[in-house]
mmCIF file of C-alpha atoms in Angstrom:
data_model
loop_
_atom_site.group_PDB
_atom_site.id
_atom_site.type_symbol
_atom_site.label_atom_id
_atom_site.label_comp_id
_atom_site.label_asym_id
_atom_site.label_seq_id
_atom_site.Cartn_x
_atom_site.Cartn_y
_atom_site.Cartn_z
ATOM 1 C CA MET A 1 0.042 -0.052 -0.004
ATOM 2 C CA ASN A 2 1.516 3.333 -1.043
ATOM 3 C CA ARG A 3 1.950 6.297 1.338
ATOM 4 C CA ALA A 4 -1.047 8.263 0.103
ATOM 5 C CA LYS A 5 -3.382 5.250 0.768
ATOM 6 C CA GLN A 6 -1.840 4.667 4.172
ATOM 7 C CA ARG A 7 -2.290 8.367 4.960
ATOM 8 C CA ASP A 8 -5.905 8.102 3.911
ATOM 9 C CA TRP A 9 -6.378 5.172 6.314
ATOM 10 C CA VAL A 10 -4.686 7.082 9.082
ATOM 11 C CA PHE A 11 -7.180 9.888 8.466
ATOM 12 C CA LYS A 12 -10.073 7.432 8.635
ATOM 13 C CA ILE A 13 -8.897 5.868 11.829
ATOM 14 C CA ILE A 14 -8.288 9.272 13.499
ATOM 15 C CA PHE A 15 -11.789 10.181 12.406
ATOM 16 C CA GLU A 16 -13.071 6.949 13.921
ATOM 17 C CA ASN A 17 -11.186 7.681 17.140
ATOM 18 C CA GLN A 18 -13.278 10.756 17.678
ATOM 19 C CA ILE A 19 -16.403 8.500 17.798
ATOM 20 C CA LYS A 20 -14.945 5.642 19.718
ATOM 21 C CA ASN A 21 -11.634 5.780 21.491
ATOM 22 C CA ILE A 22 -8.959 3.559 20.051
ATOM 23 C CA ASP A 23 -6.838 1.961 22.724
ATOM 24 C CA ASP A 24 -5.085 -0.652 20.623
ATOM 25 C CA ILE A 25 -3.456 0.259 17.338
ATOM 26 C CA ASP A 26 -3.127 -3.394 16.268
ATOM 27 C CA GLN A 27 -6.821 -3.987 16.816
ATOM 28 C CA ALA A 28 -7.831 -0.857 14.930
ATOM 29 C CA ILE A 29 -5.702 -2.058 11.959
ATOM 30 C CA ILE A 30 -7.152 -5.566 12.130
ATOM 31 C CA ASN A 31 -10.731 -4.219 12.355
ATOM 32 C CA HIS A 32 -10.149 -2.624 8.936
ATOM 33 C CA ASP A 33 -8.471 -5.747 7.539
ATOM 34 C CA LEU A 34 -5.225 -3.961 6.993
ATOM 35 C CA ASP A 35 -2.221 -6.207 6.929
ATOM 36 C CA LEU A 36 0.689 -3.936 7.845
ATOM 37 C CA LYS A 37 4.004 -4.265 9.619
ATOM 38 C CA ARG A 38 4.915 -2.171 12.665
ATOM 39 C CA ASP A 39 7.417 -0.211 10.653
ATOM 40 C CA SER A 40 4.784 0.920 8.049
ATOM 41 C CA PHE A 41 3.895 4.645 7.808
ATOM 42 C CA LEU A 42 0.268 3.881 8.825
ATOM 43 C CA PHE A 43 1.312 2.126 12.082
ATOM 44 C CA GLN A 44 4.033 4.671 12.979
ATOM 45 C CA SER A 45 1.652 7.584 12.195
ATOM 46 C CA LEU A 46 -1.167 6.151 14.435
ATOM 47 C CA LYS A 47 1.293 5.366 17.270
ATOM 48 C CA SER A 48 2.608 8.970 17.064
ATOM 49 C CA TYR A 49 -0.940 10.390 16.980
ATOM 50 C CA ILE A 50 -1.889 8.391 20.145
ATOM 51 C CA ASP A 51 1.343 9.224 21.913
ATOM 52 C CA ASN A 52 1.228 12.859 21.131
ATOM 53 C CA PHE A 53 -2.554 13.506 21.116
ATOM 54 C CA LYS A 54 -2.505 16.035 23.985
ATOM 55 C CA ASN A 55 0.448 18.041 22.465
ATOM 56 C CA ILE A 56 -1.288 18.134 19.066
ATOM 57 C CA GLU A 57 -4.550 19.236 20.600
ATOM 58 C CA ASP A 58 -2.663 21.968 22.538
ATOM 59 C CA ILE A 59 -1.098 23.238 19.241
ATOM 60 C CA LEU A 60 -4.592 23.395 17.630
ATOM 61 C CA ILE A 61 -6.135 25.114 20.650
ATOM 62 C CA ASN A 62 -3.414 27.697 20.629
ATOM 63 C CA GLN A 63 -4.058 28.305 16.915
ATOM 64 C CA ILE A 64 -7.844 28.339 16.663
ATOM 65 C CA GLY A 65 -9.183 28.254 20.225
ATOM 66 C CA LEU A 66 -10.848 25.532 22.206
ATOM 67 C CA SER A 67 -14.454 26.491 21.345
ATOM 68 C CA SER A 68 -13.549 26.533 17.668
ATOM 69 C CA LEU A 69 -11.789 23.157 17.815
ATOM 70 C CA LYS A 70 -14.887 21.691 19.605
ATOM 71 C CA ARG A 71 -17.269 23.071 17.030
ATOM 72 C CA LEU A 72 -15.098 21.983 14.077
ATOM 73 C CA ALA A 73 -16.516 19.220 11.874
ATOM 74 C CA LYS A 74 -14.996 15.808 12.821
ATOM 75 C CA VAL A 75 -13.661 15.443 9.306
ATOM 76 C CA ASP A 76 -11.733 18.695 9.456
ATOM 77 C CA ARG A 77 -10.607 18.055 13.008
ATOM 78 C CA ALA A 78 -9.214 14.593 11.992
ATOM 79 C CA ILE A 79 -7.393 16.186 9.016
ATOM 80 C CA LEU A 80 -5.767 18.819 11.293
ATOM 81 C CA PHE A 81 -4.726 16.198 13.855
ATOM 82 C CA LEU A 82 -3.249 14.064 11.044
ATOM 83 C CA SER A 83 -1.199 16.883 9.531
ATOM 84 C CA VAL A 84 -0.007 18.460 12.787
ATOM 85 C CA ASN A 85 1.196 15.014 13.904
ATOM 86 C CA GLU A 86 3.134 14.705 10.614
ATOM 87 C CA MET A 87 4.561 18.155 10.814
ATOM 88 C CA LYS A 88 5.647 18.000 14.463
ATOM 89 C CA TYR A 89 6.349 14.283 15.229
ATOM 90 C CA LEU A 90 7.122 12.476 12.026
ATOM 91 C CA ASP A 91 9.827 13.102 9.420
ATOM 92 C CA ILE A 92 7.456 14.565 6.883
ATOM 93 C CA PRO A 93 8.228 17.929 5.231
ATOM 94 C CA VAL A 94 5.722 20.604 6.220
ATOM 95 C CA SER A 95 4.826 21.416 2.568
ATOM 96 C CA VAL A 96 4.107 17.690 1.877
ATOM 97 C CA SER A 97 1.922 17.323 4.942
ATOM 98 C CA ILE A 98 -0.066 20.473 4.219
ATOM 99 C CA ASN A 99 -0.535 19.508 0.558
ATOM 100 C CA GLU A 100 -1.716 16.032 1.531
ATOM 101 C CA ALA A 101 -4.104 17.482 4.179
ATOM 102 C CA VAL A 102 -5.579 19.837 1.542
ATOM 103 C CA ASN A 103 -6.023 16.865 -0.832
ATOM 104 C CA ILE A 104 -7.771 14.817 1.812
ATOM 105 C CA SER A 105 -9.934 17.821 2.645
ATOM 106 C CA LYS A 106 -10.984 18.250 -0.983
ATOM 107 C CA LYS A 107 -12.004 14.601 -0.940
ATOM 108 C CA TYR A 108 -13.798 14.307 2.363
ATOM 109 C CA SER A 109 -14.708 17.867 3.577
ATOM 110 C CA THR A 110 -17.003 20.610 2.528
ATOM 111 C CA SER A 111 -16.288 22.409 -0.778
ATOM 112 C CA ASP A 112 -14.423 25.133 0.995
ATOM 113 C CA GLY A 113 -13.048 23.134 3.874
ATOM 114 C CA TYR A 114 -9.603 22.853 2.259
ATOM 115 C CA LYS A 115 -9.180 26.610 2.516
ATOM 116 C CA PHE A 116 -9.638 26.543 6.255
ATOM 117 C CA ILE A 117 -7.266 23.507 6.574
ATOM 118 C CA ASN A 118 -4.596 25.218 4.489
ATOM 119 C CA SER A 119 -4.901 28.397 6.521
ATOM 120 C CA VAL A 120 -4.644 26.827 9.900
ATOM 121 C CA LEU A 121 -1.781 24.522 8.919
ATOM 122 C CA GLY A 122 0.067 27.396 7.243
ATOM 123 C CA LYS A 123 -0.084 29.485 10.429
ATOM 124 C CA ILE A 124 1.081 26.583 12.541
ATOM 125 C CA ALA A 125 3.974 26.060 10.162
ATOM 126 C CA GLU A 126 4.880 29.781 10.354
ATOM 127 C CA LYS A 127 4.975 29.654 14.112
ATOM 128 C CA SER A 128 7.295 26.737 13.988
ATOM 129 C CA ASN A 129 9.961 28.557 12.002
#
């Protein structure tokens, strides 16, 4: 499975995590009939997301505020968590992560959702420099 498909699955599992908490990465992967090794991007990304959830949430709260984060559509919230995790905790170039987040947003979010995603992630990236 290529990186884009793995990223798509990471997004879907992060989205699912907002509905029912995922405690076991292996079980989440098995539930979706994904046969992946522990060194796969999907596994490493999910592990990083779970390990760094609070830090990622704090970054997003600092950028858009707690009330905005809570009101945000689950799709957009999952995309932001995915991309911030990649930018901060995985070895993914910021421009790649933002571009992939915008692409996922165009696929799953509202027609203008990608603009919001791009703006928020761009501001987070600027603060990191």
